[in-house]
Amino acid sequence: MGEKILSIWWFAILVFLALVVSVGVVIFYSSDIDVRFMEAKIMNSKINDCLIKNGFITEDFKNFDILDKCNIDKIVNEEGSDFFVRIDFEDNGGNILRESIFLGDRSREKECDFNKEGIKGKDFGKCYQNERSFYYNDSVGVLKILTLSSQVGENE
Amino acid sequence: MDRKGDGPLYPTVFFLILNLAFFSILFVFVSDSSSNEIIYEEAYAKEIALILDKSDNGMRFSLDFKDGLEVARKNNYIGEIVSIDEDRNLVYVKLSDSSGYGYKFFSDNGVNYGFNGDNLIINIKETKDG
């Protein structure tokens, strides 16, 4: 009698173990490898590095072609792009030095605000924002770069 | 003759065999899940795309692709394992006939690539055409 009870319990333990391991494995291996934040950060640093050299903003920043000068492909700026970039140039007092540069889908900028406010959305992209001071004409300015990636891969 | 442990041996052996079978199945399931080609395809495609995004002209990378090649061999896949489409800015990794994973990169640099043993060698060029 005792052996029977033991075998029932043993069977229950095995079933429980199998369930826990299966569910764990399925959850672990079906989750996405999310590199969107990393992508946004890399793009941000790439733009930063090509606009500011040794602390000085590039001389032609008022007529600067980001795609050409920063080695960024035109897919970033295409319709329905998975990326968004906003670059602001301000002086020390917060005055605008040139009009902002936008690349990609401008409607996605809101997603960065939602992220900041903690509002979750399944398709929201991941954002990275960075500010860096620079010298120009014996003054100091601030470069603000916001980048977003919402790319999901393509399965066959 | 009624001493403990003198009963028939079969139930114990049967119990042991059942346990062994159970844990073997569990082990095969976990091991099979972890060598699933879909996971490797996604991981390699994203890794290569990030390398291309971060890199500059003239850089050279060697990426250990041993596990990916092993999975392709296991699946008897003999086609192109890694393809980088410069026109579409797409890295595509395929480790079986029935699957494949593509991920875009945003860099405008050109790229040369090829396998050297178990390593994928990636050379970054200044432009896509040259």
Tab-separated table of C-alpha atoms in Angstrom:
chain	number	residue	atom	x	y	z
A	1	MET	CA	0.000	0.000	0.000
A	2	GLY	CA	2.807	2.343	1.012
A	3	GLU	CA	4.686	1.631	-2.225
A	4	LYS	CA	1.607	2.429	-4.284
A	5	ILE	CA	1.174	5.785	-2.562
A	6	LEU	CA	4.857	6.483	-3.096
A	7	SER	CA	4.640	5.644	-6.813
A	8	ILE	CA	1.622	7.933	-7.248
A	9	TRP	CA	3.522	10.772	-5.609
A	10	TRP	CA	6.600	9.968	-7.637
A	11	PHE	CA	4.524	10.037	-10.819
A	12	ALA	CA	3.022	13.395	-9.809
A	13	ILE	CA	6.498	14.797	-9.166
A	14	LEU	CA	7.705	13.617	-12.600
A	15	VAL	CA	4.725	15.183	-14.356
A	16	PHE	CA	5.271	18.450	-12.489
A	17	LEU	CA	8.981	18.402	-13.315
A	18	ALA	CA	8.280	17.728	-17.002
A	19	LEU	CA	5.778	20.587	-17.129
A	20	VAL	CA	8.088	23.082	-15.430
A	21	VAL	CA	11.066	22.186	-17.638
A	22	SER	CA	8.991	22.234	-20.859
A	23	VAL	CA	7.339	25.563	-20.091
A	24	GLY	CA	10.690	27.070	-19.061
A	25	VAL	CA	12.447	25.877	-22.197
A	26	VAL	CA	9.640	27.013	-24.511
A	27	ILE	CA	9.474	30.482	-22.885
A	28	PHE	CA	13.259	30.897	-22.923
A	29	TYR	CA	13.831	29.834	-26.527
A	30	SER	CA	10.776	31.506	-28.043
A	31	SER	CA	11.652	34.932	-26.663
A	32	ASP	CA	13.141	37.428	-29.096
A	33	ILE	CA	16.729	38.573	-28.950
A	34	ASP	CA	16.024	42.289	-28.671
A	35	VAL	CA	18.855	44.453	-30.006
A	36	ARG	CA	16.790	47.558	-30.848
A	37	PHE	CA	18.124	49.615	-27.957
A	38	MET	CA	21.664	48.661	-28.965
A	39	GLU	CA	20.933	49.688	-32.558
A	40	ALA	CA	19.517	53.044	-31.463
A	41	LYS	CA	22.593	53.603	-29.282
A	42	ILE	CA	25.034	52.703	-32.079
A	43	MET	CA	23.279	55.037	-34.524
A	44	ASN	CA	23.292	57.811	-31.925
A	45	SER	CA	27.009	57.451	-31.283
A	46	LYS	CA	27.762	57.239	-35.022
A	47	ILE	CA	25.977	60.550	-35.688
A	48	ASN	CA	27.571	62.106	-32.620
A	49	ASP	CA	31.069	61.123	-33.711
A	50	CYS	CA	30.641	62.421	-37.227
A	51	LEU	CA	29.205	65.793	-36.146
A	52	ILE	CA	31.626	66.570	-33.304
A	53	LYS	CA	35.369	66.126	-33.710
A	54	ASN	CA	37.667	66.928	-30.765
A	55	GLY	CA	34.885	68.890	-29.128
A	56	PHE	CA	34.242	71.127	-32.161
A	57	ILE	CA	31.123	70.876	-34.286
A	58	THR	CA	31.769	70.286	-37.956
A	59	GLU	CA	32.082	73.616	-39.789
A	60	ASP	CA	29.347	72.887	-42.306
A	61	PHE	CA	26.776	71.760	-39.727
A	62	LYS	CA	24.255	74.291	-41.038
A	63	ASN	CA	24.173	72.539	-44.424
A	64	PHE	CA	25.062	69.072	-43.298
A	65	ASP	CA	23.948	65.946	-45.145
A	66	ILE	CA	23.749	63.322	-42.387
A	67	LEU	CA	23.181	60.356	-44.679
A	68	ASP	CA	26.193	61.140	-46.830
A	69	LYS	CA	28.643	62.322	-44.187
A	70	CYS	CA	27.808	59.849	-41.413
A	71	ASN	CA	27.727	56.717	-43.587
A	72	ILE	CA	24.068	56.072	-42.907
A	73	ASP	CA	22.086	54.333	-45.607
A	74	LYS	CA	19.026	55.866	-47.229
A	75	ILE	CA	16.831	53.017	-45.874
A	76	VAL	CA	16.767	54.972	-42.600
A	77	ASN	CA	14.951	57.819	-44.323
A	78	GLU	CA	12.612	55.776	-46.508
A	79	GLU	CA	8.865	55.678	-46.066
A	80	GLY	CA	7.853	53.068	-43.501
A	81	SER	CA	11.388	53.035	-42.118
A	82	ASP	CA	12.072	51.096	-38.917
A	83	PHE	CA	14.244	53.961	-37.705
A	84	PHE	CA	13.762	57.527	-36.556
A	85	VAL	CA	16.362	60.228	-35.901
A	86	ARG	CA	15.967	63.750	-34.551
A	87	ILE	CA	18.944	66.082	-34.185
A	88	ASP	CA	18.719	69.490	-32.482
A	89	PHE	CA	21.425	72.150	-32.380
A	90	GLU	CA	21.128	74.736	-29.608
A	91	ASP	CA	23.382	77.385	-28.142
A	92	ASN	CA	24.075	77.728	-24.444
A	93	GLY	CA	20.895	79.701	-23.880
A	94	GLY	CA	18.660	77.145	-25.559
A	95	ASN	CA	18.326	79.145	-28.800
A	96	ILE	CA	18.116	77.095	-31.973
A	97	LEU	CA	21.256	77.275	-34.123
A	98	ARG	CA	19.732	75.568	-37.130
A	99	GLU	CA	16.503	73.786	-37.889
A	100	SER	CA	16.234	70.258	-36.520
A	101	ILE	CA	17.190	67.349	-38.718
A	102	PHE	CA	14.687	64.492	-39.019
A	103	LEU	CA	15.202	61.107	-40.599
A	104	GLY	CA	12.659	58.314	-40.872
A	105	ASP	CA	9.067	58.189	-39.754
A	106	ARG	CA	8.352	61.323	-37.655
A	107	SER	CA	5.208	59.827	-36.156
A	108	ARG	CA	7.407	57.399	-34.236
A	109	GLU	CA	8.872	60.178	-32.061
A	110	LYS	CA	5.830	59.808	-29.791
A	111	GLU	CA	6.939	56.267	-28.982
A	112	CYS	CA	10.001	57.671	-27.220
A	113	ASP	CA	7.762	59.854	-25.060
A	114	PHE	CA	5.606	56.834	-24.248
A	115	ASN	CA	8.709	54.852	-23.317
A	116	LYS	CA	9.784	57.626	-20.957
A	117	GLU	CA	6.368	57.713	-19.334
A	118	GLY	CA	6.461	53.956	-18.879
A	119	ILE	CA	3.604	53.283	-21.289
A	120	LYS	CA	4.196	49.878	-22.838
A	121	GLY	CA	3.321	48.999	-26.413
A	122	LYS	CA	4.084	45.752	-28.193
A	123	ASP	CA	5.302	47.452	-31.358
A	124	PHE	CA	6.929	50.495	-29.772
A	125	GLY	CA	10.515	51.028	-30.827
A	126	LYS	CA	13.409	51.431	-28.429
A	127	CYS	CA	14.918	54.912	-28.076
A	128	TYR	CA	18.236	56.378	-27.084
A	129	GLN	CA	18.749	60.066	-26.308
A	130	ASN	CA	22.057	61.798	-25.850
A	131	GLU	CA	23.223	65.374	-25.278
A	132	ARG	CA	26.728	66.624	-25.856
A	133	SER	CA	28.304	70.068	-25.659
A	134	PHE	CA	30.408	71.428	-28.505
A	135	TYR	CA	32.455	74.499	-29.390
A	136	TYR	CA	31.707	76.727	-32.343
A	137	ASN	CA	32.770	80.324	-33.106
A	138	ASP	CA	34.201	80.747	-29.571
A	139	SER	CA	30.856	79.753	-28.052
A	140	VAL	CA	29.440	76.606	-26.591
A	141	GLY	CA	26.443	74.772	-28.007
A	142	VAL	CA	24.501	71.624	-27.229
A	143	LEU	CA	23.832	68.790	-29.651
A	144	LYS	CA	20.763	66.694	-28.838
A	145	ILE	CA	20.311	63.430	-30.691
A	146	LEU	CA	17.309	61.145	-30.367
A	147	THR	CA	17.391	57.805	-32.197
A	148	LEU	CA	14.834	55.018	-32.372
A	149	SER	CA	14.826	51.510	-33.768
A	150	SER	CA	11.680	49.447	-34.111
A	151	GLN	CA	13.111	46.802	-36.351
A	152	VAL	CA	11.813	43.246	-36.187
A	153	GLY	CA	13.606	40.625	-38.229
A	154	GLU	CA	12.336	38.743	-41.245
A	155	ASN	CA	11.593	35.056	-40.822
A	156	GLU	CA	11.446	32.802	-43.861
B	1	MET	CA	12.638	-16.048	3.781
B	2	ASP	CA	10.478	-13.101	4.673
B	3	ARG	CA	13.361	-10.708	5.082
B	4	LYS	CA	13.071	-7.184	3.657
B	5	GLY	CA	14.565	-6.888	0.145
B	6	ASP	CA	13.947	-10.472	-0.770
B	7	GLY	CA	10.838	-9.707	-2.917
B	8	PRO	CA	10.768	-9.952	-6.731
B	9	LEU	CA	13.290	-7.771	-8.534
B	10	TYR	CA	11.065	-6.824	-11.507
B	11	PRO	CA	9.118	-3.884	-10.006
B	12	THR	CA	12.343	-2.182	-8.962
B	13	VAL	CA	13.959	-2.708	-12.374
B	14	PHE	CA	10.778	-1.548	-14.114
B	15	PHE	CA	10.692	1.544	-11.886
B	16	LEU	CA	14.317	2.330	-12.672
B	17	ILE	CA	13.833	1.840	-16.428
B	18	LEU	CA	10.790	4.126	-16.395
B	19	ASN	CA	12.737	6.819	-14.549
B	20	LEU	CA	15.646	6.484	-16.916
B	21	ALA	CA	13.319	6.770	-19.915
B	22	PHE	CA	11.642	9.831	-18.453
B	23	PHE	CA	14.874	11.704	-17.783
B	24	SER	CA	16.272	10.684	-21.183
B	25	ILE	CA	13.230	12.126	-22.955
B	26	LEU	CA	13.538	15.309	-20.893
B	27	PHE	CA	17.239	15.589	-21.727
B	28	VAL	CA	16.623	15.039	-25.471
B	29	PHE	CA	13.846	17.664	-25.431
B	30	VAL	CA	16.027	20.304	-23.733
B	31	SER	CA	19.062	19.519	-25.877
B	32	ASP	CA	16.984	19.571	-29.085
B	33	SER	CA	15.406	22.898	-28.129
B	34	SER	CA	18.779	24.476	-27.448
B	35	SER	CA	20.217	23.445	-30.828
B	36	ASN	CA	17.205	24.729	-32.747
B	37	GLU	CA	18.391	26.447	-35.954
B	38	ILE	CA	15.899	29.316	-35.600
B	39	ILE	CA	17.650	30.575	-32.463
B	40	TYR	CA	21.081	30.444	-34.085
B	41	GLU	CA	19.882	32.121	-37.272
B	42	GLU	CA	18.382	35.030	-35.351
B	43	ALA	CA	21.397	35.421	-33.061
B	44	TYR	CA	23.954	35.358	-35.899
B	45	ALA	CA	21.924	37.675	-38.190
B	46	LYS	CA	21.559	40.277	-35.445
B	47	GLU	CA	25.179	39.979	-34.367
B	48	ILE	CA	26.438	40.521	-37.928
B	49	ALA	CA	24.038	43.445	-38.479
B	50	LEU	CA	25.275	45.144	-35.291
B	51	ILE	CA	28.904	44.578	-36.311
B	52	LEU	CA	28.212	46.231	-39.675
B	53	ASP	CA	26.390	49.150	-38.017
B	54	LYS	CA	29.181	49.818	-35.546
B	55	SER	CA	32.143	49.359	-37.886
B	56	ASP	CA	34.107	51.830	-39.976
B	57	ASN	CA	35.898	51.606	-43.279
B	58	GLY	CA	38.980	49.351	-43.218
B	59	MET	CA	37.952	47.275	-40.213
B	60	ARG	CA	38.199	43.489	-40.293
B	61	PHE	CA	36.258	41.048	-38.113
B	62	SER	CA	36.456	37.349	-37.466
B	63	LEU	CA	33.251	35.863	-36.079
B	64	ASP	CA	33.277	32.369	-34.557
B	65	PHE	CA	30.594	30.495	-36.511
B	66	LYS	CA	31.370	26.987	-35.256
B	67	ASP	CA	27.992	26.344	-33.613
B	68	GLY	CA	26.105	27.655	-36.647
B	69	LEU	CA	28.045	25.445	-39.048
B	70	GLU	CA	27.445	22.456	-36.802
B	71	VAL	CA	23.682	23.085	-36.829
B	72	ALA	CA	23.746	23.432	-40.648
B	73	ARG	CA	25.699	20.161	-40.926
B	74	LYS	CA	23.209	18.449	-38.612
B	75	ASN	CA	20.372	19.665	-40.854
B	76	ASN	CA	22.224	18.486	-44.003
B	77	TYR	CA	22.038	22.027	-45.345
B	78	ILE	CA	24.594	22.739	-48.055
B	79	GLY	CA	23.323	26.088	-49.411
B	80	GLU	CA	24.538	29.616	-48.706
B	81	ILE	CA	24.698	30.085	-44.933
B	82	VAL	CA	25.311	33.843	-44.718
B	83	SER	CA	24.340	36.367	-47.363
B	84	ILE	CA	24.668	40.128	-47.063
B	85	ASP	CA	22.513	42.052	-49.538
B	86	GLU	CA	24.047	45.522	-49.869
B	87	ASP	CA	21.133	46.847	-51.952
B	88	ARG	CA	18.531	45.938	-49.348
B	89	ASN	CA	20.934	46.379	-46.395
B	90	LEU	CA	19.948	42.929	-45.206
B	91	VAL	CA	21.933	40.216	-43.431
B	92	TYR	CA	20.397	36.802	-44.052
B	93	VAL	CA	21.400	33.644	-42.160
B	94	LYS	CA	20.108	30.225	-43.190
B	95	LEU	CA	20.992	26.986	-41.410
B	96	SER	CA	18.382	24.632	-42.859
B	97	ASP	CA	16.265	24.263	-46.003
B	98	SER	CA	13.089	25.196	-44.176
B	99	SER	CA	14.169	28.240	-42.206
B	100	GLY	CA	16.132	31.503	-42.441
B	101	TYR	CA	16.323	34.858	-40.698
B	102	GLY	CA	17.039	38.343	-42.056
B	103	TYR	CA	17.939	41.536	-40.194
B	104	LYS	CA	18.631	44.992	-41.622
B	105	PHE	CA	21.679	47.123	-40.963
B	106	PHE	CA	21.754	50.905	-41.424
B	107	SER	CA	25.400	51.474	-42.243
B	108	ASP	CA	26.245	52.653	-45.748
B	109	ASN	CA	29.653	50.954	-45.881
B	110	GLY	CA	30.382	48.154	-48.312
B	111	VAL	CA	31.312	44.684	-47.126
B	112	ASN	CA	33.329	41.640	-48.244
B	113	TYR	CA	32.802	38.400	-46.388
B	114	GLY	CA	33.605	34.720	-46.523
B	115	PHE	CA	34.338	31.696	-44.361
B	116	ASN	CA	37.800	30.753	-43.220
B	117	GLY	CA	37.393	27.405	-41.462
B	118	ASP	CA	34.830	27.898	-38.703
B	119	ASN	CA	35.174	31.690	-38.753
B	120	LEU	CA	33.232	34.222	-40.779
B	121	ILE	CA	35.608	36.933	-41.965
B	122	ILE	CA	34.060	40.360	-42.565
B	123	ASN	CA	35.967	43.187	-44.239
B	124	ILE	CA	34.456	46.668	-44.207
B	125	LYS	CA	34.902	48.796	-47.353
B	126	GLU	CA	34.303	52.493	-47.803
B	127	THR	CA	31.566	52.230	-50.393
B	128	LYS	CA	29.177	49.524	-51.493
B	129	ASP	CA	30.326	49.607	-55.116
B	130	GLY	CA	34.080	49.500	-54.585
